[in-house]
Short mmCIF file of C-alpha atoms and ligand atoms in Angstrom, two decimals:
data_model
loop_
_atom_site.label_atom_id
_atom_site.label_comp_id
_atom_site.label_asym_id
_atom_site.label_seq_id
_atom_site.Cartn_x
_atom_site.Cartn_y
_atom_site.Cartn_z
CA UNK A 244 18.45 1.57 -0.59
CA UNK A 245 21.23 2.39 1.88
CA UNK A 246 22.05 -0.37 4.36
CA UNK A 247 20.63 1.67 7.25
CA UNK A 248 17.25 2.05 5.58
CA UNK A 249 17.17 -1.64 4.65
CA UNK A 250 17.91 -2.57 8.26
CA UNK A 251 15.30 -0.11 9.55
CA UNK A 252 12.74 -2.08 7.51
CA UNK A 253 14.14 -5.58 7.96
CA UNK A 254 15.12 -5.40 11.61
CA UNK A 255 13.35 -5.91 14.92
CA UNK A 256 13.90 -5.32 18.63
CA UNK A 257 16.91 -6.68 20.52
CA UNK A 258 17.62 -10.33 19.53
CA UNK A 259 14.73 -10.32 17.03
CA UNK A 260 13.16 -13.36 18.73
CA UNK A 261 9.58 -12.10 18.43
CA UNK A 262 10.17 -11.04 14.84
CA UNK A 263 11.33 -14.57 13.94
CA UNK A 264 8.57 -16.20 16.00
CA UNK A 265 5.89 -14.38 14.00
CA UNK A 266 6.95 -16.26 10.86
CA UNK A 267 7.62 -19.56 12.69
CA UNK A 268 4.10 -19.56 14.11
CA UNK A 269 2.64 -19.68 10.59
CA UNK A 270 5.00 -22.47 9.57
CA UNK A 271 3.96 -24.53 12.59
CA UNK A 272 0.30 -24.64 11.48
CA UNK A 273 -0.77 -27.30 8.96
CA UNK A 274 -3.95 -27.39 6.90
CA UNK A 275 -6.74 -30.00 6.99
CA UNK A 276 -7.67 -30.12 3.30
CA UNK A 277 -10.85 -31.59 1.85
CA UNK A 278 -10.66 -33.58 -1.36
CA UNK A 279 -13.31 -33.91 -4.06
CA UNK A 280 -14.57 -30.32 -3.91
CA UNK A 281 -13.86 -28.90 -7.40
CA UNK A 282 -13.41 -25.26 -6.39
CA UNK A 283 -13.28 -22.77 -9.25
CA UNK A 284 -12.59 -19.08 -8.59
CA UNK A 285 -12.58 -19.11 -4.79
CA UNK A 286 -14.06 -15.98 -3.28
CA UNK A 287 -11.44 -13.85 -1.55
CA UNK A 288 -13.53 -10.73 -1.10
CA UNK A 289 -14.97 -9.63 2.22
CA UNK A 290 -15.73 -6.47 4.17
CA UNK A 291 -13.62 -4.86 6.86
CA UNK A 292 -15.63 -2.62 9.19
CA UNK A 293 -18.19 -2.28 6.43
CA UNK A 294 -15.70 -1.44 3.66
CA UNK A 295 -15.63 -3.99 0.83
CA UNK A 296 -12.17 -5.34 -0.06
CA UNK A 297 -11.39 -7.69 -2.93
CA UNK A 298 -8.46 -9.14 -0.98
CA UNK A 299 -8.37 -9.44 2.85
CA UNK A 300 -4.81 -8.07 2.97
CA UNK A 301 -4.46 -4.46 4.13
CA UNK A 302 -1.27 -2.40 4.08
CA UNK A 303 0.00 -1.82 7.63
CA UNK A 304 1.01 1.66 8.78
CA UNK A 305 4.76 2.09 8.39
CA UNK A 306 7.06 5.00 9.15
CA UNK A 307 9.43 6.59 6.64
CA UNK A 308 7.75 5.16 3.52
CA UNK A 309 8.32 8.51 1.87
CA UNK A 310 12.08 7.79 1.91
CA UNK A 311 11.84 4.33 0.38
CA UNK A 312 10.96 5.30 -3.17
CA UNK A 313 9.99 8.55 -4.89
CA UNK A 314 6.45 7.13 -5.37
CA UNK A 315 6.24 7.28 -1.56
CA UNK A 316 3.02 7.25 0.43
CA UNK A 317 0.86 8.38 -2.47
CA UNK A 318 2.13 5.47 -4.56
CA UNK A 319 1.31 3.06 -1.72
CA UNK A 320 -2.19 4.46 -1.37
CA UNK A 321 -2.83 4.28 -5.13
CA UNK A 322 -1.52 0.70 -5.33
CA UNK A 323 -3.78 -0.42 -2.46
CA UNK A 324 -6.79 1.19 -4.07
CA UNK A 325 -6.09 -0.33 -7.50
CA UNK A 326 -5.79 -3.73 -5.80
CA UNK A 327 -9.08 -3.31 -3.97
CA UNK A 328 -7.74 -3.04 -0.45
CA UNK A 329 -7.18 -0.44 2.27
CA UNK A 330 -3.94 1.43 2.98
CA UNK A 331 -3.19 2.60 6.53
CA UNK A 332 -1.03 5.72 6.61
CA UNK A 333 1.35 6.05 9.59
CA UNK A 334 1.65 9.24 11.61
CA UNK A 335 5.37 8.95 10.77
CA UNK A 336 4.96 8.07 7.07
CA UNK A 337 6.71 11.28 6.13
CA UNK A 338 3.80 13.15 4.58
CA UNK A 339 1.01 15.09 6.27
CA UNK A 340 -2.54 13.67 6.09
CA UNK A 341 -3.67 16.67 4.03
CA UNK A 342 -1.50 15.63 1.11
CA UNK A 343 -3.70 12.61 0.41
CA UNK A 344 -7.00 14.40 1.00
CA UNK A 345 -7.97 14.41 -2.68
CA UNK A 346 -7.14 10.73 -3.28
CA UNK A 347 -10.26 8.69 -4.03
CA UNK A 348 -10.97 5.41 -2.24
CA UNK A 349 -10.84 4.21 1.36
CA UNK A 350 -7.84 4.96 3.57
CA UNK A 351 -7.16 4.84 7.28
CA UNK A 352 -4.85 6.89 9.46
CA UNK A 353 -2.70 5.46 12.26
CA UNK A 354 -2.27 7.64 15.31
CA UNK A 355 0.75 8.19 17.51
CA UNK A 356 0.61 11.09 19.94
CA UNK A 357 2.58 12.06 22.97
CA UNK A 358 -0.34 13.94 24.51
CA UNK A 359 -4.01 14.77 23.94
CA UNK A 360 -3.25 18.05 22.19
CA UNK A 361 -1.31 16.26 19.51
CA UNK A 362 -3.96 13.56 19.30
CA UNK A 363 -6.76 16.09 18.84
CA UNK A 364 -4.82 18.00 16.21
CA UNK A 365 -4.20 14.85 14.19
CA UNK A 366 -7.76 13.59 14.60
CA UNK A 367 -9.17 16.91 13.33
CA UNK A 368 -6.82 16.79 10.38
CA UNK A 369 -7.73 13.16 9.65
CA UNK A 370 -11.42 14.10 9.53
CA UNK A 371 -10.74 17.15 7.34
CA UNK A 372 -8.63 14.98 5.00
CA UNK A 373 -11.42 12.38 4.59
CA UNK A 374 -9.78 9.44 6.32
CA UNK A 375 -12.34 6.70 6.86
CA UNK A 376 -11.01 5.08 10.03
CA UNK A 377 -8.55 5.78 12.81
CA UNK A 378 -6.03 3.21 14.09
CA UNK A 379 -4.58 3.86 17.54
CA UNK A 380 -1.28 2.10 18.05
CA UNK A 381 -1.21 1.00 21.68
CA UNK A 382 2.09 -0.90 21.79
CA UNK A 383 4.46 2.05 21.59
CA UNK A 384 4.57 3.91 24.92
CA UNK A 385 8.29 4.08 24.15
CA UNK A 386 10.46 2.83 21.31
CA UNK A 387 11.72 -0.76 21.18
CA UNK A 388 15.50 -1.14 21.15
CA UNK A 389 16.35 -1.81 17.53
CA UNK A 390 20.02 -2.56 17.58
CA UNK A 391 20.46 -2.56 13.81
CA UNK A 392 19.27 1.05 13.79
CA UNK A 393 21.71 1.97 16.53
CA UNK A 394 24.52 0.27 14.61
CA UNK A 395 23.69 2.19 11.46
CA UNK A 396 23.31 5.56 13.14
CA UNK A 397 19.62 5.25 13.96
CA UNK A 398 17.85 6.88 11.08
CA UNK A 399 14.69 7.00 13.18
CA UNK A 400 16.00 8.55 16.38
CA UNK A 401 15.99 12.27 15.90
CA UNK A 402 17.28 15.26 14.05
CA UNK A 403 20.23 14.72 11.76
CA UNK A 404 23.35 16.35 13.15
CA UNK A 405 26.43 17.04 11.05
CA UNK A 406 28.34 14.17 12.67
CA UNK A 407 25.39 11.81 12.01
CA UNK A 408 25.23 12.95 8.41
CA UNK A 409 28.96 12.32 8.00
CA UNK A 410 28.66 8.85 9.51
CA UNK A 411 25.75 8.03 7.20
CA UNK A 412 27.56 9.36 4.14
CA UNK A 413 29.31 6.11 3.10
CA UNK A 414 26.02 4.15 3.13
CA UNK A 415 24.33 6.82 1.08
CA UNK A 416 27.17 7.27 -1.38
CA UNK A 417 27.14 3.54 -2.09
CA UNK A 418 23.58 3.95 -3.39
CA UNK A 419 23.80 6.83 -5.87
CA UNK A 420 20.57 5.95 -7.70
CA UNK A 421 18.54 5.95 -4.48
CA UNK A 422 20.34 9.09 -3.36
CA UNK A 423 19.64 10.95 -6.57
CA UNK A 424 15.97 9.90 -6.62
CA UNK A 425 15.15 10.31 -2.99
CA UNK A 426 17.45 12.86 -1.44
CA UNK A 427 15.08 15.78 -1.44
CA UNK A 428 12.14 13.98 0.13
CA UNK A 429 14.45 12.12 2.49
CA UNK A 430 16.06 15.18 3.98
CA UNK A 431 12.73 16.79 4.71
CA UNK A 432 11.33 13.53 6.11
CA UNK A 433 14.28 12.71 8.33
CA UNK A 434 14.41 16.13 9.82
CA UNK A 435 10.71 16.55 10.51
CA UNK A 436 8.76 13.31 10.49
CA UNK A 437 10.75 10.91 12.59
CA UNK A 438 11.17 12.68 15.87
CA UNK A 439 9.56 10.70 18.67
CA UNK A 440 6.47 12.60 19.67
CA UNK A 441 6.93 15.13 16.91
CA UNK A 442 5.00 13.76 13.92
CA UNK A 443 5.28 15.70 10.71
CA UNK A 444 3.35 18.91 10.77
CA UNK A 445 2.07 18.65 14.34
CA UNK A 446 2.58 21.63 16.60
CA UNK A 447 2.46 20.13 20.08
CA UNK A 448 3.39 23.30 21.89
CA UNK A 449 1.01 25.67 20.15
CA UNK A 450 -2.15 23.59 20.69
CA UNK A 451 -4.64 25.14 23.09
CA UNK A 452 -5.36 23.52 26.42
CA UNK A 453 -9.05 22.94 27.05
CA UNK A 454 -10.99 21.38 29.88
CA UNK A 455 -11.76 18.40 27.66
CA UNK A 456 -8.14 17.84 26.76
CA UNK A 457 -6.12 17.25 29.91
CA UNK A 458 -2.56 16.44 28.97
CA UNK A 459 -1.08 12.99 29.03
CA UNK A 460 2.18 12.76 30.94
CA UNK A 461 4.74 14.82 29.05
CA UNK A 462 7.76 13.04 27.62
CA UNK A 463 10.93 13.31 29.60
CA UNK A 464 13.19 16.21 28.75
CA UNK A 465 15.60 14.04 26.81
CA UNK A 466 12.85 12.46 24.75
CA UNK A 467 14.79 12.73 21.52
CA UNK A 468 17.98 11.10 22.70
CA UNK A 469 18.44 7.38 22.03
CA UNK A 470 17.88 4.99 24.93
CA UNK A 471 20.99 4.65 27.08
CA UNK A 472 22.05 2.92 30.27
CA UNK A 473 19.43 2.78 33.00
CA UNK A 474 17.82 6.08 32.04
CA UNK A 475 14.03 6.13 31.90
CA UNK A 476 13.03 5.57 28.30
CA UNK A 477 11.31 8.55 26.69
CA UNK A 478 7.57 8.30 26.22
CA UNK A 479 6.56 8.25 22.57
CA UNK A 480 2.86 7.44 22.46
CA UNK A 481 1.59 6.44 25.91
CA UNK A 482 -2.17 5.93 25.35
CA UNK A 483 -4.30 4.74 28.28
CA UNK A 484 -7.79 3.25 28.04
CA UNK A 485 -9.14 6.63 29.24
CA UNK A 486 -7.36 8.34 26.34
CA UNK A 487 -8.86 5.86 23.90
CA UNK A 488 -12.35 6.46 25.30
CA UNK A 489 -11.68 10.21 24.98
CA UNK A 490 -10.63 9.71 21.33
CA UNK A 491 -13.79 7.67 20.76
CA UNK A 492 -15.82 10.77 21.67
CA UNK A 493 -13.87 12.92 19.21
CA UNK A 494 -13.86 10.56 16.23
CA UNK A 495 -17.14 9.50 14.67
CA UNK A 496 -15.78 6.97 12.17
CA UNK A 497 -14.59 3.41 12.79
CA UNK A 498 -11.91 3.12 15.49
CA UNK A 499 -9.32 0.35 15.77
CA UNK A 500 -6.75 -0.38 18.48
CA UNK A 501 -3.51 -1.90 17.13
CA UNK A 502 -1.01 -3.82 19.22
CA UNK A 503 -3.36 -6.09 21.19
CA UNK A 504 -1.95 -9.44 22.37
CA UNK A 505 -4.39 -10.65 25.06
CA UNK A 506 -8.09 -11.30 25.38
CA UNK A 507 -8.29 -8.88 28.33
CA UNK A 508 -6.84 -6.00 26.33
CA UNK A 509 -9.17 -6.77 23.43
CA UNK A 510 -12.12 -6.45 25.82
CA UNK A 511 -10.69 -3.20 27.27
CA UNK A 512 -10.39 -1.83 23.71
CA UNK A 513 -14.03 -2.61 22.99
CA UNK A 514 -15.11 -1.21 26.36
CA UNK A 515 -13.27 2.02 25.46
CA UNK A 516 -15.32 2.20 22.26
CA UNK A 517 -13.17 0.53 19.61
CA UNK A 518 -14.92 -1.24 16.73
CA UNK A 519 -12.04 -3.60 16.05
CA UNK A 520 -8.65 -4.67 17.35
CA UNK A 521 -5.49 -5.49 15.46
CA UNK A 522 -3.52 -8.35 17.00
CA UNK A 523 0.02 -7.11 16.50
CA UNK A 524 3.44 -7.02 18.12
CA UNK A 525 4.58 -4.31 15.70
CA UNK A 526 6.39 -6.87 13.57
CA UNK A 527 8.65 -7.74 16.53
CA UNK A 528 9.98 -4.19 16.72
CA UNK A 529 8.73 -3.21 20.17
CA UNK A 530 8.55 -5.58 23.16
CA UNK A 531 11.11 -8.34 22.65
CA UNK A 532 9.66 -11.74 23.63
CA UNK A 533 6.11 -10.61 23.01
CA UNK A 534 4.23 -13.66 21.70
CA UNK A 535 3.86 -14.48 18.03
CA UNK A 536 0.62 -12.95 16.83
CA UNK A 537 -0.85 -16.10 15.26
CA UNK A 538 -0.48 -17.91 18.60
CA UNK A 539 -2.58 -15.36 20.52
CA UNK A 540 -5.11 -14.78 17.75
CA UNK A 541 -7.55 -17.50 18.99
CA UNK A 542 -7.55 -16.01 22.52
CA UNK A 543 -8.38 -12.56 21.16
CA UNK A 544 -11.01 -13.86 18.72
CA UNK A 545 -12.63 -15.75 21.56
CA UNK A 546 -12.65 -12.71 23.87
CA UNK A 547 -14.07 -10.38 21.20
CA UNK A 548 -16.84 -12.75 20.10
CA UNK A 549 -19.41 -10.84 18.10
CA UNK A 550 -18.63 -7.45 19.70
CA UNK A 551 -16.16 -6.36 17.00
CA UNK A 552 -13.77 -7.44 14.29
CA UNK A 553 -10.28 -8.86 14.76
CA UNK A 554 -7.42 -8.21 12.36
CA UNK A 555 -3.87 -9.54 12.68
CA UNK A 556 -0.41 -8.71 11.38
CA UNK A 557 3.16 -9.94 11.80
CA UNK A 558 5.05 -12.52 9.73
CA UNK A 559 2.54 -12.91 6.91
CA UNK A 560 4.63 -13.81 3.86
CA UNK A 561 2.46 -16.15 1.76
CA UNK A 562 -1.13 -16.38 0.64
CA UNK A 563 -1.37 -19.56 2.73
CA UNK A 564 -0.51 -17.50 5.83
CA UNK A 565 -3.49 -15.25 5.13
CA UNK A 566 -5.74 -18.32 4.84
CA UNK A 567 -4.44 -19.65 8.20
CA UNK A 568 -5.11 -16.33 9.95
CA UNK A 569 -8.63 -16.15 8.53
CA UNK A 570 -9.29 -19.77 9.55
CA UNK A 571 -8.38 -18.78 13.12
CA UNK A 572 -10.96 -16.00 13.08
CA UNK A 573 -9.25 -12.90 11.67
CA UNK A 574 -11.44 -10.76 9.45
CA UNK A 575 -8.39 -9.67 7.46
CA UNK A 576 -4.63 -9.34 7.84
CA UNK A 577 -2.15 -6.53 7.34
CA UNK A 578 1.32 -6.80 5.84
CA UNK A 579 4.27 -4.55 6.62
CA UNK A 580 7.70 -5.57 5.34
CA UNK A 581 6.51 -7.43 2.22
CA UNK A 582 5.04 -4.28 0.70
CA UNK A 583 7.90 -2.09 1.96
CA UNK A 584 10.43 -4.23 0.07
CA UNK A 585 8.16 -4.12 -2.97
CA UNK A 586 8.01 -0.35 -2.67
CA UNK A 587 11.80 -0.05 -2.41
CA UNK A 588 12.26 -2.31 -5.43
CA UNK A 589 9.65 -0.95 -7.81
CA UNK A 590 7.56 1.82 -6.27
CA UNK A 591 3.80 1.85 -6.76
CA UNK A 592 3.85 -0.99 -9.30
CA UNK A 593 5.92 -3.09 -6.88
CA UNK A 594 3.25 -2.71 -4.20
CA UNK A 595 0.55 -3.69 -6.71
CA UNK A 596 2.64 -6.69 -7.68
CA UNK A 597 3.09 -7.98 -4.11
CA UNK A 598 -0.67 -7.78 -3.62
CA UNK A 599 -1.26 -9.71 -6.85
CA UNK A 600 1.26 -12.36 -5.77
CA UNK A 601 -0.59 -12.77 -2.46
CA UNK A 602 -3.94 -12.85 -4.26
CA UNK A 603 -2.76 -15.62 -6.60
CA UNK A 604 -1.16 -17.54 -3.71
CA UNK A 605 -4.35 -17.31 -1.68
CA UNK A 606 -6.54 -18.46 -4.56
CA UNK A 607 -4.27 -21.45 -5.26
CA UNK A 608 -4.23 -22.38 -1.57
CA UNK A 609 -8.05 -22.23 -1.42
CA UNK A 610 -8.42 -24.46 -4.51
CA UNK A 611 -5.94 -26.99 -3.13
CA UNK A 612 -7.67 -26.84 0.24
CA UNK A 613 -11.10 -27.40 -1.31
CA UNK A 614 -12.56 -24.22 0.21
CA UNK A 615 -14.87 -22.01 -1.88
CA UNK A 616 -14.86 -18.73 0.05
CA UNK A 617 -13.03 -16.93 2.81
CA UNK A 618 -16.43 -16.77 4.50
CA UNK A 619 -16.29 -20.58 4.89
CA UNK A 620 -12.90 -20.59 6.64
CA UNK A 621 -12.86 -21.74 10.28
CA UNK A 622 -10.56 -23.77 12.54
CA UNK A 623 -11.72 -27.07 11.02
CA UNK A 624 -9.51 -26.26 8.01
CA UNK A 625 -6.42 -26.48 10.23
CA UNK A 626 -4.80 -29.41 12.02
C1 FMN E 984 9.72 -0.17 8.73
C2 FMN E 984 8.50 -0.30 9.60
C3 FMN E 984 7.90 0.84 10.12
C4 FMN E 984 6.76 0.72 10.92
N1 FMN E 984 6.17 1.86 11.38
C5 FMN E 984 4.99 1.74 12.07
C6 FMN E 984 4.28 2.91 12.45
O1 FMN E 984 4.68 4.04 12.15
N2 FMN E 984 3.14 2.74 13.16
C7 FMN E 984 2.64 1.49 13.48
O2 FMN E 984 1.59 1.39 14.11
N3 FMN E 984 3.31 0.38 13.11
C8 FMN E 984 4.45 0.47 12.41
N4 FMN E 984 5.08 -0.66 12.00
C9 FMN E 984 4.49 -1.98 12.29
C10 FMN E 984 3.55 -2.40 11.14
O3 FMN E 984 2.41 -1.61 11.11
C11 FMN E 984 3.12 -3.86 11.29
O4 FMN E 984 2.56 -4.04 12.57
C12 FMN E 984 4.24 -4.88 11.09
O5 FMN E 984 5.13 -4.43 10.08
C13 FMN E 984 3.67 -6.22 10.68
O6 FMN E 984 4.66 -7.17 10.60
P1 FMN E 984 5.37 -7.63 9.21
O7 FMN E 984 6.32 -6.56 8.85
O8 FMN E 984 6.05 -8.90 9.61
O9 FMN E 984 4.30 -7.82 8.17
C14 FMN E 984 6.23 -0.56 11.21
C15 FMN E 984 6.84 -1.69 10.67
C16 FMN E 984 7.95 -1.58 9.86
C17 FMN E 984 8.57 -2.83 9.28
#
């Protein structure tokens, strides 16, 4: 893929401290194995909000997946379903929710919206397109400063101007195979799906105002210009707890809040009507110096108790990392970059392959640990 797209996937906010810390936190945790157990075929299956999964590794919502390989979002959804897990489609994935409506199997939709009109439009479309659960991303009131994107002409920051296209040309020309395979979908995605507050297919200005849908604060006028100087950053998806409670009334299926990093916010999510929270710092792409997710997982698990489920993402690279997260109380984990690289490399079959690698890694870790089932994991398996 062109360097700019690789860096969009691989990069994080500012000095990428949080992004690196996510992985370091897993490395800093050691197991407490039990000998003499003779574990054959450890059980990796569980349920997530009532949906059975054969592997507790979900695919995190990620923008621009339609540009990464011609198999695109549909390929990702099919791979997740073949592997017995749940794909979460991003608002900014590059395809509208309707285009996956006829796909069998569970799937969730992640929601970004700049105001309640956009939120309601997307929620109605999610229901009509048979999405099973809604994931509200709460860590993106504005965009993190991703300096690699700025360096490479920010492929995620707005409409493509002629000068931008000319500056991107060398990167693209160096990757003729990607260009030939992906150009058509990419042009339509980059020009429609990536505008902050303008998810693909949404018509924010034509939605009707109703008494039940008071607007959120509107984005500033220059909401599509990159962050600069001391200017107020444009609002992208500024959900409040009141908005989440309002969404709870509109959406009858399971509701998750993603981007939770404290026990207090986990409780606020549940109070607003969420069924689960996802401990996430957006893969270190939003608030620089946000804590590593594994480090705050116990606080969130403790605050949630039996009121809901806790999922976690950020820095999960090995099956052993999944086992550590589950031992600290996560119901399941989500991966982002690992499956995006797999998608870039080999499309749908690449995504299936990364899930099989994680499944085999997890099973081996469980056998070596002496643990028969993910249901038996708890903090006593960790130092
Ligand atoms: C390229 C890319 C795009 C992303 N786009 C979104 C998005 O549209 N919505 C969202 O809620 N999270 C988004 N995320 C964050 C992921 O859902 C997830 O939280 C993160 O990737 C997990 O960290 P990991 O990449 O270390 O596994 C994105 C992450 C990446 C790498």
